[in-house]
Structures are given as structure tokens and as C-alpha cells.
GROMACS .gro file of C-alpha atoms in nm:
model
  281
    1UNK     CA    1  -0.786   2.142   0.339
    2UNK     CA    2  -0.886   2.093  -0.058
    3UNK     CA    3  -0.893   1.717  -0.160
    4UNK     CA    4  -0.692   1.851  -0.392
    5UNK     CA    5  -0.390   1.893  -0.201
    6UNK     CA    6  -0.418   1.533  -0.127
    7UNK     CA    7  -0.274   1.432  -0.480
    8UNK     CA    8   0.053   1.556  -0.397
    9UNK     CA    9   0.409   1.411  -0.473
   10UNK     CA   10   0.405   1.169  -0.142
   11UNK     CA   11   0.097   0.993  -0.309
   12UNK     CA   12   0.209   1.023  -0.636
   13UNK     CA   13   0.513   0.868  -0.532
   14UNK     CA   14   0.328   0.547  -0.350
   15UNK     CA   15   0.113   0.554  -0.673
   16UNK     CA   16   0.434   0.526  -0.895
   17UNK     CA   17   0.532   0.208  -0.654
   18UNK     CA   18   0.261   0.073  -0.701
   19UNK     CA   19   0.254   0.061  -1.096
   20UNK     CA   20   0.570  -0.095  -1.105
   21UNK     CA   21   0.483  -0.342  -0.836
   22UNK     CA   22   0.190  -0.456  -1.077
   23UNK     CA   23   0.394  -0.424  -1.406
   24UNK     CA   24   0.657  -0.647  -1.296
   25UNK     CA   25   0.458  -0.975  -1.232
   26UNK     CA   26   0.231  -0.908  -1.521
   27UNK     CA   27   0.557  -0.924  -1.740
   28UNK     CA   28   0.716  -1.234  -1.560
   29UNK     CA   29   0.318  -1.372  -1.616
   30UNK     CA   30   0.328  -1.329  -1.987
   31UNK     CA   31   0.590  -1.568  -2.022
   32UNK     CA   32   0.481  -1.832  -1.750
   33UNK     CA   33   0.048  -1.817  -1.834
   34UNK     CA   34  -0.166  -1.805  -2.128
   35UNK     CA   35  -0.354  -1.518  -2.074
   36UNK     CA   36  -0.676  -1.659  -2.312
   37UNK     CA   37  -0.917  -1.810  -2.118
   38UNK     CA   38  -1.162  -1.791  -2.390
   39UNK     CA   39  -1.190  -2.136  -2.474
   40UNK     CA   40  -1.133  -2.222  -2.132
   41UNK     CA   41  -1.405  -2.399  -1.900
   42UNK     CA   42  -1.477  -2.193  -1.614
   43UNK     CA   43  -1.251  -2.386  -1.346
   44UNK     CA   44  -0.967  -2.383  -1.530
   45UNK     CA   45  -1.051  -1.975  -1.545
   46UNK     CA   46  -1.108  -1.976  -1.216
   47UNK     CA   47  -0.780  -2.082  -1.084
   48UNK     CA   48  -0.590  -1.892  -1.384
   49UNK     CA   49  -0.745  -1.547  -1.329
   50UNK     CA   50  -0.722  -1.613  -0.928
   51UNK     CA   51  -0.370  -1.694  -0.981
   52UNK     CA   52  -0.294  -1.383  -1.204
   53UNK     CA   53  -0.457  -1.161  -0.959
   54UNK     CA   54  -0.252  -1.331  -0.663
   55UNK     CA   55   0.097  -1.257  -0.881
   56UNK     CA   56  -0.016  -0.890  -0.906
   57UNK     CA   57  -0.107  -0.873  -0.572
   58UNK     CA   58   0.201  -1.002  -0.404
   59UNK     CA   59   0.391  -0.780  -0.668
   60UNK     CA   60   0.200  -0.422  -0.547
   61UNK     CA   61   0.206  -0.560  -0.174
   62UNK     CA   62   0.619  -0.605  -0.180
   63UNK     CA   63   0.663  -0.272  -0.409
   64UNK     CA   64   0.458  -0.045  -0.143
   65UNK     CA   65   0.640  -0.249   0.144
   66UNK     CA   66   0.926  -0.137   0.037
   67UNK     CA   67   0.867   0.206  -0.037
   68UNK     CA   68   0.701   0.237   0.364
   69UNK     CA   69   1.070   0.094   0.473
   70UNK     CA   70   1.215   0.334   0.193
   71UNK     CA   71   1.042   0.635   0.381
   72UNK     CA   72   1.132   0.555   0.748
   73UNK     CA   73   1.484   0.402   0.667
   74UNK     CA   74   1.397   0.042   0.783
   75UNK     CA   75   1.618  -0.243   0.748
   76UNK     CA   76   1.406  -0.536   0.545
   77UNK     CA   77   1.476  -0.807   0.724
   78UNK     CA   78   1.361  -1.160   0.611
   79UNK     CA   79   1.219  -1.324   0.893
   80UNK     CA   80   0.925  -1.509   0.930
   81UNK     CA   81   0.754  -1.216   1.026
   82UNK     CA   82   0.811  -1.097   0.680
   83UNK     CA   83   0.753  -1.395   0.507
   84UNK     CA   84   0.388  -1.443   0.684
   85UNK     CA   85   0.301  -1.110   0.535
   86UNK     CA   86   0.422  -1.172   0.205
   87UNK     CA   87   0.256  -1.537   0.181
   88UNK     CA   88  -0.125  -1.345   0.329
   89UNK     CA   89  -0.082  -1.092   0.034
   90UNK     CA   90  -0.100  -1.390  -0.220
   91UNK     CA   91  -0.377  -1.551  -0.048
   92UNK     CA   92  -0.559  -1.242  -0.011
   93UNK     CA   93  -0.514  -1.143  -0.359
   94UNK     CA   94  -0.628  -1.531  -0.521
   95UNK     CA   95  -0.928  -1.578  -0.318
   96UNK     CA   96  -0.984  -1.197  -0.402
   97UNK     CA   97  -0.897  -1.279  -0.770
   98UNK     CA   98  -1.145  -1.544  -0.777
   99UNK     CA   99  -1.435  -1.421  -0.606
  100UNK     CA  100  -1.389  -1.118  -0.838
  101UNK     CA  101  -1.378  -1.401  -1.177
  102UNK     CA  102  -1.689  -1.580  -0.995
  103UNK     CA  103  -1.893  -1.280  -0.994
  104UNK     CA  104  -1.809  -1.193  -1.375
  105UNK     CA  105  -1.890  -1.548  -1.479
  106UNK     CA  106  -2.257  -1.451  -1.336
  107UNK     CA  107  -2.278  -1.116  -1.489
  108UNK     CA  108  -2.080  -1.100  -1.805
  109UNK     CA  109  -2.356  -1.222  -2.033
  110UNK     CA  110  -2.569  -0.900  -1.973
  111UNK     CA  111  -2.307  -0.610  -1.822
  112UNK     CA  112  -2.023  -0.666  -2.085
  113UNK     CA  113  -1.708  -0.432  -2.038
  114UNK     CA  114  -1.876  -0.244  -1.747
  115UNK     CA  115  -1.898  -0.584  -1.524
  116UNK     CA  116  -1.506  -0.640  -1.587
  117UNK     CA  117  -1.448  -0.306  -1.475
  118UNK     CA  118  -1.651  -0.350  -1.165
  119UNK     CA  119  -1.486  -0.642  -1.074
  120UNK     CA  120  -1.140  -0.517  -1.123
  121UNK     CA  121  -1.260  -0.278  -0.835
  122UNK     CA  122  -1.398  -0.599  -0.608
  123UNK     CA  123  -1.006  -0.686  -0.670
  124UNK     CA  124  -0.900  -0.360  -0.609
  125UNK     CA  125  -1.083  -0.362  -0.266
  126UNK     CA  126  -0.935  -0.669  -0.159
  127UNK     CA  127  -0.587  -0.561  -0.259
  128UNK     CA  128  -0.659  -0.212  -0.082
  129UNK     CA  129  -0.765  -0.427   0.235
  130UNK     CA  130  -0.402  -0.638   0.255
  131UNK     CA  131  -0.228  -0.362   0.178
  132UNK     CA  132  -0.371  -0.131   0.447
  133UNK     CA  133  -0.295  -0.395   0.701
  134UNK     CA  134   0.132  -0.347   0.655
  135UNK     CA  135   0.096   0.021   0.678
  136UNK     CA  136   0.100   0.174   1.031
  137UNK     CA  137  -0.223   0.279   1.189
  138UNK     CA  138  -0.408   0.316   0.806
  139UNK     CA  139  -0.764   0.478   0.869
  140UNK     CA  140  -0.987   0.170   0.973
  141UNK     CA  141  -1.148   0.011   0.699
  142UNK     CA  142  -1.059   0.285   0.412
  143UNK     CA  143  -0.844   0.052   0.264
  144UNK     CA  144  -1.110  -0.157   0.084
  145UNK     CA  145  -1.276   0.198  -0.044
  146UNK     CA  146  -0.954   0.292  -0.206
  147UNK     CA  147  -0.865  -0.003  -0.328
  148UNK     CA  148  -1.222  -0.048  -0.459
  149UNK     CA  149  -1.195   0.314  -0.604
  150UNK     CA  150  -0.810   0.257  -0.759
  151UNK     CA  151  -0.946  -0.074  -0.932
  152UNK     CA  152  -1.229   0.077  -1.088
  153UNK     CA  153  -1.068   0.408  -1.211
  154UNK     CA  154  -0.746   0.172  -1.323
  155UNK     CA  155  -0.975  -0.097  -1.449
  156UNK     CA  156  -1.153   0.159  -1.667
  157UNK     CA  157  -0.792   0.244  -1.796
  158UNK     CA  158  -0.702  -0.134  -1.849
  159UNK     CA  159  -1.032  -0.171  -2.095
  160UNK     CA  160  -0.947   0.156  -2.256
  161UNK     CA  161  -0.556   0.027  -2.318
  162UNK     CA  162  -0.622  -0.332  -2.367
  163UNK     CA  163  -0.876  -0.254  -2.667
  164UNK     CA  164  -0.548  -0.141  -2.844
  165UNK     CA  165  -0.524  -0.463  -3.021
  166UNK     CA  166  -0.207  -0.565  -2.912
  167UNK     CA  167  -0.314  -0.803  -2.602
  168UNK     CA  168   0.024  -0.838  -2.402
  169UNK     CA  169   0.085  -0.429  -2.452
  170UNK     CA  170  -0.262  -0.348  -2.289
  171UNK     CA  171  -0.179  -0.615  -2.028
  172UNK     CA  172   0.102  -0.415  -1.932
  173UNK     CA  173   0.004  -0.090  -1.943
  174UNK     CA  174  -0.295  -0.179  -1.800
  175UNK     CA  175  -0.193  -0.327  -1.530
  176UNK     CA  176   0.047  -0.068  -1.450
  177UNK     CA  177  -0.264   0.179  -1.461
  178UNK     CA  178  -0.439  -0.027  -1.210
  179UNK     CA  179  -0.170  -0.041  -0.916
  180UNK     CA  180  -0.140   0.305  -0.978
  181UNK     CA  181  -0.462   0.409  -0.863
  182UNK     CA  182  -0.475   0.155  -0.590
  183UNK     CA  183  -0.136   0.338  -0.426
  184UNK     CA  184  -0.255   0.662  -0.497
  185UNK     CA  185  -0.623   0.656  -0.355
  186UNK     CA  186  -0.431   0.386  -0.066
  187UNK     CA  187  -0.211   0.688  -0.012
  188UNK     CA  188  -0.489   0.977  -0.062
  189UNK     CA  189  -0.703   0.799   0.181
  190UNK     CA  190  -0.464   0.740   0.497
  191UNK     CA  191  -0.389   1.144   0.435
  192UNK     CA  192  -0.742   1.214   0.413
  193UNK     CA  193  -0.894   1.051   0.710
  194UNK     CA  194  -0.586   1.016   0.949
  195UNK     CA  195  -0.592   1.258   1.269
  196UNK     CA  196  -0.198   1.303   1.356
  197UNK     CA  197   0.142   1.154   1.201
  198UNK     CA  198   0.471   1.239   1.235
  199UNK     CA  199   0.680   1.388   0.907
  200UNK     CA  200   1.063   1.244   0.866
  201UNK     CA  201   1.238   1.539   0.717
  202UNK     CA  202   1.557   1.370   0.619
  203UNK     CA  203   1.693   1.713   0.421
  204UNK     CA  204   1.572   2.025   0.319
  205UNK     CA  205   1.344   1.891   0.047
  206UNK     CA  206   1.314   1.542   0.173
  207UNK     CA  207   0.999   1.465   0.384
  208UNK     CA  208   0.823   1.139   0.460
  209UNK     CA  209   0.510   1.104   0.663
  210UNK     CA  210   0.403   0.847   0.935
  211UNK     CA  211   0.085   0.793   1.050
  212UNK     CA  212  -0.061   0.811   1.421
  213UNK     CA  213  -0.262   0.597   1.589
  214UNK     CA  214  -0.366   0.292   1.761
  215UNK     CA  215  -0.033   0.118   1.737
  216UNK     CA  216   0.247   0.275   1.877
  217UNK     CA  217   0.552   0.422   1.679
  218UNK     CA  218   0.870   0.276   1.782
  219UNK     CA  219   1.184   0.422   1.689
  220UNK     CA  220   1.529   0.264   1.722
  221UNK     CA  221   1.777  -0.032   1.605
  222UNK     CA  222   1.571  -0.303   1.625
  223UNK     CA  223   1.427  -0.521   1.364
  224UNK     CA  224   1.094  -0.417   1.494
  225UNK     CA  225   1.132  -0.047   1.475
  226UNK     CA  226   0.893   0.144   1.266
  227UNK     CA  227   1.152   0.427   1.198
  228UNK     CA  228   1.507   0.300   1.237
  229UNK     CA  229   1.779   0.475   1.374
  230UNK     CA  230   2.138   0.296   1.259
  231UNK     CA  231   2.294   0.077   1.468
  232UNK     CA  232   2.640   0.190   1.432
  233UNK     CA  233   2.563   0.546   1.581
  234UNK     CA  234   2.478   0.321   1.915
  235UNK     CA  235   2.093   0.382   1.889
  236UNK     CA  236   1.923   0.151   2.129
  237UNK     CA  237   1.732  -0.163   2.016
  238UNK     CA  238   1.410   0.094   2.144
  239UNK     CA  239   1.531   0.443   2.169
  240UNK     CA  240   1.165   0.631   2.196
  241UNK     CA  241   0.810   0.546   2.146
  242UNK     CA  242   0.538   0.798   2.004
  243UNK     CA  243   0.165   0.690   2.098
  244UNK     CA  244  -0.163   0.890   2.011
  245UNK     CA  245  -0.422   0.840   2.273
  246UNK     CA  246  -0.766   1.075   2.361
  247UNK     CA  247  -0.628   1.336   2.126
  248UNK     CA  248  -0.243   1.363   2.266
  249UNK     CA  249   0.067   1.273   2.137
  250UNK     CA  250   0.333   1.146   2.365
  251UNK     CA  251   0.633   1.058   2.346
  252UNK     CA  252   0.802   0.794   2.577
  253UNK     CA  253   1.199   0.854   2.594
  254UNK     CA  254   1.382   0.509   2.679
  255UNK     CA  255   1.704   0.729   2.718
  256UNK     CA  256   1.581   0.976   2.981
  257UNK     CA  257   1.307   0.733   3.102
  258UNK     CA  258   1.043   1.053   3.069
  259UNK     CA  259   0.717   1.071   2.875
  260UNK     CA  260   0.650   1.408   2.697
  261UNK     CA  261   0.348   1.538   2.590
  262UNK     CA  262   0.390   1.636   2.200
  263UNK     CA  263   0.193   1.985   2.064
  264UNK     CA  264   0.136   2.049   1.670
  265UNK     CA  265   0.478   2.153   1.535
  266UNK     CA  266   0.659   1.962   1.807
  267UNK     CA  267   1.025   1.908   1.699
  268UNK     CA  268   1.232   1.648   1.753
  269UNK     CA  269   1.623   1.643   1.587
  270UNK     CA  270   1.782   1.292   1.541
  271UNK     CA  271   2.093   1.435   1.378
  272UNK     CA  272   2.026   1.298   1.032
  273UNK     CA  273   1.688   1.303   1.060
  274UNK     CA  274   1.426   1.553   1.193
  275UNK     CA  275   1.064   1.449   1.334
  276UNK     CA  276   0.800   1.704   1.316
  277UNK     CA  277   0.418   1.620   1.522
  278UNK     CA  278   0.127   1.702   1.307
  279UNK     CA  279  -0.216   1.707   1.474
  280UNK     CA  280  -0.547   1.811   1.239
  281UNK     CA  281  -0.699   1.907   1.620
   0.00000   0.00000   0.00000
């Protein structure tokens, strides 16, 4: 398959989440920061670019959360489950934020523009490493390379837009441009390197995609359920479970009490929703 066909309207989609997930704080932060460190001394720097960085962060992580619960029809629930998550994404994304400022305090007298760009791709990686951790059996470790990738491609943006002369405009846009990237390659990647998911066709030009792997797929009513089936249509707290293991897909019926083995093209109908097995084997 072209790498071409990777850059298709699922991860175009994730990479449209992500944009507004990093516009959004960036405009609350215009009001709440000063945004010129300039004259600043390099703590106070420190903590205000490690801050900014942990605002955009928690604002990408909750925007592609809640396009992956979007896609498989998953309640959000606020538990402290959720909350943990939420709270690791801003710590992630400040001690990302401020390694990233740390290492452009060292370089910036010699690399200029070019050392800001690299380190909005050290941010990038870090974001690209949080965020791969709330998506379902992500390729292990490709997060930080697509993060890394999506911060330098939208950090090259960012210097291109912020040069504009209009500061808070090019913050915006900018931005924007940045957790674009990162949900696009975060997207491109998982397609590119995963070896089986499962596609949620909810109509006839409706799909979504769920990756295979390690953990389990669990479908049902429960909080807990990576695809959820509605409560009201008396779907079990845990109505099936699809595992990939040695190369097979299986699925483990809680209603019949069987375990199936799936084949490419497998079908299974929901009623409102269809499940289709893709294997690249």
C-alpha cells in the first residue's frame, strides 16, 4: 500500500481534532499569559513556556480523546479514571514544554529559527508519546516519531505564520498548524505500522477504524468498553471481546460463551453498527 493512501479522510479528520484542540487553549492563553518572554530571566521562561506547552497539550490530548470516543460511540464518563489521564497529559506536556525551552536556552545563540523549530518537534514527541498512550494498542513507540515529525513540520509552519507581524494571529494559526500535524502523522503512523483492526461501519459512508493488538477490544455497556453498545437495547455490561494473538483474531462471545476464530473480511452485524476484521497477513 502507497504511503500515500495513508493521508486519507480518517487522518485528516484526527488531524482537524487536533488543530482545534491546540487553537482553543492558545486563545484562552492569550488572555490569561503574556506571551513575551523577551525581557524575561530564564526561570520565569521556563515555567511560562512549560506552562503554555502543558495548556496545549491537555487541549490536543482532550480534543483527540474525544474524537477516539466519537468513532467507537463511547460514553465519556468522568471518573477518576478519566481525570488521571487528563491530569498525566498536562504533566507530560510541562515537563515536555520545559525540557524543550531548556534545550533552546542552550542553542538559540548559534541555531536561531532552526533550533525553535527543532524543539517544537522535542514537544511534539512528547505530546505524540501521551497521546499514543489513550489510543488502543498504538504501534509501540511510534508515537514519539510522529509527534516529533508533526512538531517539526507544524513548527516550521508556526515560524513561517508567526513572522506575519501580528504576534497573537501567528500564535493562533500557528498553533493550530502544529496539532495538526501531530494528529495527522499520530493517525498516519498507527495506520502505517499496525497489523489488524477492526472498521465500525456505522452507515454506508460512515467508517471508523480500531486498532488490534496487545490489549483486548471489549465491546458492550460498560463504562470500560472500548466500543459501546447502548444500554437501553439490553447490551451486556461485556457483550464480546476481540483479542489479536500469534497472528489470529478471535473473538470471545459472552452471549453464546464461544470463542471464534476471525479471517480478513470477517463480518460481524450489531444492528446499528457493522464490524469488519482487517488483517495486513
Amino acid at each position: 500500500m502507497q504511503l500515500k493512501s495513508y493521508f486519507n479522510k480518517s487522518s485528516m479528520n484526527f488531524g482537524l481534532w487536533g488543530a482545534i484542540g491546540a487553537f482553543i487553549p492558545e486563545f484562552l492563553s492569550e488572555f490569561i499569559m503574556n506571551h513575551d518572554n523577551s525581557s524575561n530571566g530564564f526561570f520565569s521562561s521556563f515555567f511560562s513556556v512549560s506552562f503554555w506547552i502543558g495548556l496545549i497539550a491537555i487541549g490536543v490530548s482532550i480534543s483527540l480523546l474525544l474524537k477516539l470516543y466519537k468513532s467507537t460511540n463511547k460514553k465519556i464518563v468522568i471518573n477518576k479514571e478519566f481525570l488521571f489521564v487528563i491530569l498525566k497529559q498536562i504533566g507530560i506536556g510541562a515537563l515536555i514544554g520545559g525540557i524543550a525551552q531548556i534545550i533552546y536556552f542552550i542553542i538559540q545563540s548559534f541555531s536561531g529559527e532552526f533550533g525553535r523549530i527543532i524543539c517544537w518537534g522535542i514537544a511534539g514527541s512528547g505530546l505524540g508519546i501521551s497521546i499514543s498512550k489513550i489510543i488502543p494498542n498504538y504501534p509501540l513507540n511510534k508515537g514519539k516519531y510522529a509527534g516529533f515529525i508533526g512538531g517539526i513540520l507544524g513548527g516550521l509552519f508556526f515560524s513561517l505564520v508567526s513572522s506575519s507581524g501580528i504576534p497573537m494571529f501567528g500564535r493562533l494559526i500557528g498553533t493550530a498548524i502544529i496539532g495538526f500535524f501531530i494528529g495527522l502523522l499520530i493517525s498516519v503512523f498507527e495506520q502505517l505500522y499496525r497489523e489488524a483492526w477492526i472498521t465500525l461501519k456505522w452507515a454506508e459512508n460512515e467508517f471508523t477504524n480500531i486498532s488490534l493488538g496487545n490489549k483486548p477490544i471489549y465491546i458492550g455497556s460498560g463504562a470500560k468498553s472500548d466500543i459501546y453498545l447502548p444500554l437501553e437495547k439490553n447490551y451486556p455490561s461485556t457483550t464480546a471481546i476481540i483479542s489479536f494473538s500469534n497472528g489470529k483474531v478471535k473473538i470471545d462471545d459472552k452471549l453464546s460463551g464461544k470463542t471464534t476464530e476471525l479471517k480478513n473480511g470477517s463480518k460481524i452485524n450489531l444492528g446499528f453498527v457493522e464490524l469488519i476484521i482487517n488483517t495486513k497477513t
